[in-house]
Amino acid sequence: MSVVELSEIAAGDRLPDLELRLTRPDVVRYSGASTDFNPIHYSDRIAKAIGLPGVVVHGMWTMGAALRIVTDWVGDPARVASYFVRFVNPVPVPDDDEGTTVQVQAHVTGVSDGVATIAIEATHGTDKVLGAAKATVRLD
């Protein structure tokens, strides 16, 4: 974890990259924790029948896990004042021991009145999975 000195945050700062790895068992555990038992999260047959490449992880998992790039960086999740994303592509999770990864990058787009605005990009392979992802962080 890399905690930044809050008084030194400036527009253009890049946050340390984050790699999120997940496997089918992770998706099943998240299904139970979220009580979202939609079969696209555990059945390749059903996922493919509706046009998906196979089982996909929950969008909310991707959203929540991607925010770790910010919370790890500032060191205190309570500093996050707002967070917004659009779900633009699903993250398929293969039925193997390796699973898959989501790459997360972020940078500070502005600092004003004690609040930093951070743009977040999450990708799976060459596909962007979150669009317009933005968090604001209180610095005081």
Backbone as CSV, one residue per row, in Angstrom:
resi,resn,N_x,N_y,N_z,CA_x,CA_y,CA_z,C_x,C_y,C_z
1,MET,0.849,-1.164,0.000,0.000,0.000,0.000,0.898,1.231,0.000
2,SER,0.529,2.209,-0.807,1.316,3.428,-0.924,0.457,4.618,-0.514
3,VAL,0.622,5.077,0.711,-0.159,6.209,1.193,0.570,7.491,0.814
4,VAL,-0.177,8.420,0.228,0.380,9.679,-0.250,0.273,10.754,0.837
5,GLU,1.151,11.736,0.775,1.064,12.900,1.659,-0.034,13.805,1.079
6,LEU,-1.140,13.950,1.803,-2.313,14.645,1.279,-2.028,16.078,0.867
7,SER,-1.180,16.766,1.583,-0.891,18.175,1.273,-0.101,18.329,-0.027
8,GLU,0.465,17.237,-0.536,1.284,17.295,-1.749,0.538,16.850,-3.001
9,ILE,-0.723,16.456,-2.890,-1.482,15.986,-4.051,-1.723,17.144,-5.009
10,ALA,-1.479,16.885,-6.303,-1.660,17.914,-7.327,-2.237,17.288,-8.596
11,ALA,-2.875,18.123,-9.392,-3.387,17.669,-10.687,-2.246,17.059,-11.486
12,GLY,-2.529,15.945,-12.133,-1.530,15.234,-12.921,-0.863,14.091,-12.190
13,ASP,-0.968,14.055,-10.868,-0.376,12.946,-10.112,-0.993,11.624,-10.560
14,ARG,-0.146,10.612,-10.738,-0.615,9.269,-11.074,-0.609,8.417,-9.814
15,LEU,-1.639,7.645,-9.648,-1.712,6.716,-8.529,-0.994,5.430,-8.936
16,PRO,-0.460,4.676,-7.984,0.163,3.394,-8.331,-0.871,2.464,-8.974
17,ASP,-0.476,1.821,-10.069,-1.370,0.895,-10.763,-1.802,-0.229,-9.836
18,LEU,-2.959,-0.785,-10.141,-3.519,-1.880,-9.348,-3.937,-3.005,-10.283
19,GLU,-3.578,-4.223,-9.939,-4.025,-5.394,-10.692,-4.945,-6.196,-9.787
20,LEU,-6.157,-6.422,-10.273,-7.152,-7.209,-9.529,-7.271,-8.577,-10.173
21,ARG,-7.018,-9.611,-9.414,-7.138,-10.983,-9.929,-8.361,-11.631,-9.305
22,LEU,-9.119,-12.353,-10.130,-10.250,-13.077,-9.586,-10.476,-14.372,-10.344
23,THR,-11.078,-15.319,-9.638,-11.348,-16.651,-10.173,-12.844,-16.948,-10.027
24,ARG,-13.275,-18.051,-10.606,-14.678,-18.458,-10.470,-15.105,-18.574,-9.009
25,PRO,-14.292,-19.189,-8.142,-14.707,-19.242,-6.735,-14.926,-17.846,-6.133
26,ASP,-14.131,-16.864,-6.556,-14.346,-15.491,-6.083,-15.716,-14.974,-6.515
27,VAL,-16.096,-15.277,-7.746,-17.396,-14.837,-8.266,-18.525,-15.501,-7.483
28,VAL,-18.375,-16.780,-7.200,-19.396,-17.494,-6.426,-19.511,-16.912,-5.017
29,ARG,-18.365,-16.653,-4.383,-18.402,-16.049,-3.039,-19.070,-14.678,-3.069
30,TYR,-18.768,-13.876,-4.101,-19.394,-12.555,-4.188,-20.901,-12.700,-4.416
31,SER,-21.305,-13.683,-5.198,-22.743,-13.925,-5.400,-23.437,-14.146,-4.064
32,GLY,-22.834,-14.957,-3.213,-23.415,-15.222,-1.903,-23.435,-13.987,-1.024
33,ALA,-22.341,-13.242,-1.016,-22.258,-12.050,-0.171,-23.244,-10.978,-0.612
34,SER,-23.455,-10.867,-1.922,-24.341,-9.820,-2.443,-25.783,-10.309,-2.607
35,THR,-26.001,-11.583,-2.435,-27.289,-12.262,-2.689,-27.783,-12.047,-4.116
36,ASP,-26.839,-11.920,-5.053,-27.176,-11.803,-6.476,-26.845,-13.139,-7.132
37,PHE,-27.863,-13.959,-7.282,-27.652,-15.301,-7.816,-28.080,-15.425,-9.280
38,ASN,-27.952,-14.338,-10.030,-28.239,-14.381,-11.460,-27.331,-15.440,-12.072
39,PRO,-27.875,-16.361,-12.866,-27.065,-17.462,-13.399,-25.933,-17.034,-14.332
40,ILE,-25.920,-15.800,-14.814,-24.780,-15.368,-15.643,-23.505,-15.298,-14.827
41,HIS,-23.645,-15.382,-13.497,-22.471,-15.330,-12.625,-21.980,-16.717,-12.211
42,TYR,-22.630,-17.784,-12.714,-22.125,-19.124,-12.406,-22.338,-20.145,-13.519
43,SER,-23.143,-19.840,-14.543,-23.436,-20.820,-15.594,-22.981,-20.316,-16.963
44,ASP,-21.966,-20.973,-17.512,-21.529,-20.621,-18.867,-22.671,-20.799,-19.867
45,ARG,-23.436,-21.864,-19.695,-24.529,-22.159,-20.624,-25.518,-20.999,-20.687
46,ILE,-25.938,-20.504,-19.543,-26.928,-19.414,-19.515,-26.294,-18.111,-19.982
47,ALA,-25.068,-17.842,-19.542,-24.394,-16.609,-19.958,-24.258,-16.564,-21.484
48,LYS,-23.840,-17.671,-22.073,-23.679,-17.718,-23.531,-25.017,-17.635,-24.251
49,ALA,-26.068,-18.175,-23.653,-27.397,-18.137,-24.277,-27.910,-16.707,-24.438
50,ILE,-27.428,-15.783,-23.606,-27.886,-14.399,-23.750,-26.819,-13.513,-24.404
51,GLY,-25.794,-14.151,-24.977,-24.816,-13.403,-25.760,-23.538,-13.006,-25.050
52,LEU,-23.365,-13.436,-23.825,-22.114,-13.157,-23.115,-21.073,-14.209,-23.500
53,PRO,-19.790,-13.906,-23.315,-18.757,-14.887,-23.663,-18.670,-16.061,-22.689
54,GLY,-19.323,-15.944,-21.569,-19.307,-16.954,-20.508,-19.655,-16.263,-19.211
55,VAL,-19.391,-16.923,-18.117,-19.665,-16.348,-16.791,-18.934,-15.016,-16.664
56,VAL,-19.634,-14.029,-16.100,-19.041,-12.713,-15.870,-19.152,-12.362,-14.391
57,VAL,-18.186,-11.572,-13.927,-18.228,-11.106,-12.547,-19.275,-9.995,-12.448
58,HIS,-19.790,-9.798,-11.275,-20.764,-8.747,-11.009,-20.135,-7.379,-11.272
59,GLY,-20.883,-6.501,-11.910,-20.403,-5.145,-12.133,-20.074,-4.447,-10.829
60,MET,-20.871,-4.705,-9.803,-20.620,-4.062,-8.513,-19.298,-4.529,-7.893
61,TRP,-18.897,-5.778,-8.161,-17.586,-6.225,-7.692,-16.504,-5.394,-8.370
62,THR,-16.624,-5.254,-9.696,-15.631,-4.496,-10.446,-15.568,-3.060,-9.936
63,MET,-16.731,-2.461,-9.732,-16.789,-1.089,-9.247,-16.103,-0.949,-7.883
64,GLY,-16.480,-1.808,-6.954,-15.922,-1.727,-5.608,-14.442,-2.044,-5.562
65,ALA,-14.036,-3.076,-6.280,-12.623,-3.470,-6.262,-11.747,-2.406,-6.921
66,ALA,-12.244,-1.776,-7.976,-11.454,-0.746,-8.664,-11.211,0.467,-7.771
67,LEU,-12.121,0.758,-6.858,-11.940,1.908,-5.971,-10.759,1.719,-5.023
68,ARG,-10.307,0.475,-4.861,-9.133,0.232,-4.015,-7.924,1.036,-4.451
69,ILE,-7.846,1.370,-5.748,-6.706,2.168,-6.206,-6.666,3.502,-5.473
70,VAL,-7.835,4.045,-5.156,-7.926,5.320,-4.445,-7.764,5.111,-2.944
71,THR,-8.483,4.145,-2.382,-8.438,3.963,-0.924,-7.063,3.514,-0.445
72,ASP,-6.388,2.669,-1.226,-5.023,2.284,-0.871,-4.102,3.503,-0.911
73,TRP,-4.311,4.368,-1.876,-3.444,5.529,-2.088,-3.589,6.559,-0.970
74,VAL,-4.833,6.865,-0.576,-5.025,7.875,0.470,-4.972,7.279,1.865
75,GLY,-5.096,5.952,1.973,-4.939,5.287,3.259,-6.163,5.273,4.156
76,ASP,-7.242,5.940,3.747,-8.439,6.006,4.590,-9.677,6.049,3.699
77,PRO,-10.425,4.948,3.612,-11.623,4.922,2.756,-12.644,5.998,3.112
78,ALA,-12.636,6.480,4.361,-13.599,7.513,4.771,-13.335,8.842,4.070
79,ARG,-12.174,9.016,3.458,-11.878,10.253,2.731,-12.596,10.322,1.381
80,VAL,-13.079,9.194,0.879,-13.789,9.203,-0.406,-15.141,9.885,-0.201
81,ALA,-15.341,10.998,-0.915,-16.585,11.762,-0.787,-17.621,11.319,-1.810
82,SER,-17.164,10.911,-2.995,-18.103,10.447,-4.020,-17.385,9.505,-4.979
83,TYR,-18.180,8.710,-5.670,-17.635,7.745,-6.629,-18.714,7.471,-7.650
84,PHE,-18.342,7.514,-8.926,-19.292,7.284,-10.007,-18.621,6.440,-11.076
85,VAL,-19.361,5.490,-11.639,-18.888,4.725,-12.796,-20.077,4.408,-13.699
86,ARG,-19.764,4.103,-14.941,-20.705,3.478,-15.866,-20.112,2.119,-16.197
87,PHE,-20.975,1.115,-16.278,-20.508,-0.211,-16.660,-20.547,-0.288,-18.179
88,VAL,-19.384,-0.497,-18.817,-19.350,-0.477,-20.276,-19.071,-1.839,-20.910
89,ASN,-18.394,-2.722,-20.214,-18.138,-4.075,-20.722,-18.058,-5.041,-19.549
90,PRO,-18.558,-6.261,-19.758,-18.467,-7.259,-18.688,-17.055,-7.822,-18.581
91,VAL,-16.779,-8.424,-17.437,-15.494,-9.092,-17.215,-15.757,-10.594,-17.149
92,PRO,-15.444,-11.329,-18.238,-15.611,-12.780,-18.210,-14.562,-13.427,-17.311
93,VAL,-14.988,-14.477,-16.612,-14.087,-15.181,-15.704,-14.046,-16.643,-16.130
94,PRO,-12.896,-17.104,-16.642,-12.810,-18.485,-17.134,-12.911,-19.508,-16.005
95,ASP,-13.315,-20.695,-16.383,-13.434,-21.800,-15.433,-12.118,-22.569,-15.402
96,ASP,-11.104,-21.932,-14.796,-9.791,-22.557,-14.659,-9.162,-22.091,-13.344
97,ASP,-7.952,-22.531,-13.083,-7.301,-22.169,-11.824,-6.675,-20.775,-11.838
98,GLU,-6.452,-20.216,-13.029,-5.789,-18.917,-13.120,-6.734,-17.734,-13.006
99,GLY,-7.958,-17.881,-13.479,-8.902,-16.779,-13.443,-8.536,-15.700,-14.436
100,THR,-8.770,-14.461,-14.051,-8.509,-13.341,-14.941,-8.081,-12.132,-14.132
101,THR,-7.689,-11.085,-14.818,-7.273,-9.866,-14.126,-7.963,-8.645,-14.715
102,VAL,-8.132,-7.653,-13.864,-8.583,-6.331,-14.267,-7.466,-5.372,-13.886
103,GLN,-7.041,-4.565,-14.835,-5.989,-3.578,-14.595,-6.650,-2.242,-14.276
104,VAL,-6.179,-1.572,-13.234,-6.753,-0.296,-12.838,-5.650,0.754,-12.790
105,GLN,-5.929,1.886,-13.426,-5.020,3.026,-13.408,-5.823,4.256,-13.025
106,ALA,-5.164,5.250,-12.453,-5.868,6.466,-12.056,-4.904,7.632,-11.997
107,HIS,-5.481,8.824,-12.146,-4.686,10.046,-12.002,-5.572,11.166,-11.469
108,VAL,-4.934,12.126,-10.831,-5.637,13.280,-10.271,-5.902,14.259,-11.410
109,THR,-7.173,14.626,-11.585,-7.511,15.577,-12.642,-7.622,17.002,-12.120
110,GLY,-7.759,17.167,-10.816,-7.834,18.507,-10.263,-7.888,18.480,-8.749
111,VAL,-7.495,19.597,-8.146,-7.577,19.768,-6.702,-8.161,21.155,-6.464
112,SER,-9.239,21.219,-5.693,-9.885,22.497,-5.418,-10.612,22.437,-4.085
113,ASP,-10.465,23.463,-3.285,-11.170,23.567,-2.003,-11.015,22.328,-1.132
114,GLY,-9.822,21.771,-1.088,-9.545,20.628,-0.236,-10.095,19.307,-0.729
115,VAL,-10.448,19.256,-2.034,-10.976,18.019,-2.616,-10.197,17.699,-3.892
116,ALA,-9.732,16.455,-3.986,-9.062,15.985,-5.207,-10.053,15.175,-6.020
117,THR,-10.044,15.403,-7.331,-10.863,14.617,-8.249,-9.936,13.654,-8.973
118,ILE,-10.340,12.387,-9.004,-9.484,11.338,-9.551,-10.234,10.586,-10.642
119,ALA,-9.629,10.512,-11.822,-10.172,9.728,-12.936,-9.598,8.323,-12.841
120,ILE,-10.470,7.335,-13.003,-10.082,5.931,-12.857,-10.382,5.197,-14.158
121,GLU,-9.447,4.359,-14.589,-9.673,3.533,-15.767,-9.452,2.075,-15.395
122,ALA,-10.439,1.244,-15.689,-10.330,-0.197,-15.430,-10.472,-0.924,-16.753
123,THR,-9.527,-1.818,-17.028,-9.555,-2.571,-18.280,-9.384,-4.062,-18.018
124,HIS,-9.968,-4.820,-18.917,-9.802,-6.277,-18.925,-9.262,-6.611,-20.298
125,GLY,-7.990,-6.963,-20.365,-7.360,-7.123,-21.674,-7.349,-5.762,-22.354
126,THR,-7.907,-5.697,-23.557,-7.972,-4.422,-24.281,-9.313,-3.724,-24.098
127,ASP,-10.220,-4.341,-23.344,-11.557,-3.770,-23.155,-11.635,-2.890,-21.920
128,LYS,-12.174,-1.702,-22.097,-12.479,-0.832,-20.969,-13.721,-1.419,-20.292
129,VAL,-13.703,-1.566,-18.974,-14.854,-2.153,-18.284,-15.646,-1.142,-17.469
130,LEU,-15.012,-0.045,-17.084,-15.719,1.035,-16.401,-15.538,2.298,-17.222
131,GLY,-16.626,3.028,-17.416,-16.548,4.281,-18.159,-16.838,5.448,-17.233
132,ALA,-16.257,6.579,-17.537,-16.487,7.818,-16.790,-16.279,7.633,-15.291
133,ALA,-15.381,6.740,-14.906,-15.156,6.456,-13.487,-14.412,7.622,-12.847
134,LYS,-14.991,8.121,-11.763,-14.426,9.300,-11.090,-14.713,9.215,-9.611
135,ALA,-13.716,9.560,-8.817,-13.872,9.639,-7.362,-13.417,11.014,-6.903
136,THR,-14.032,11.484,-5.834,-13.529,12.692,-5.186,-13.102,12.309,-3.773
137,VAL,-12.016,12.936,-3.337,-11.402,12.606,-2.053,-11.191,13.887,-1.256
138,ARG,-11.654,13.871,-0.011,-11.423,15.005,0.885,-9.981,14.978,1.370
139,LEU,-9.315,16.114,1.281,-7.913,16.194,1.673,-7.706,16.805,3.037
140,ASP,-8.723,17.537,3.585,-8.559,18.133,4.910,-9.213,17.309,5.963
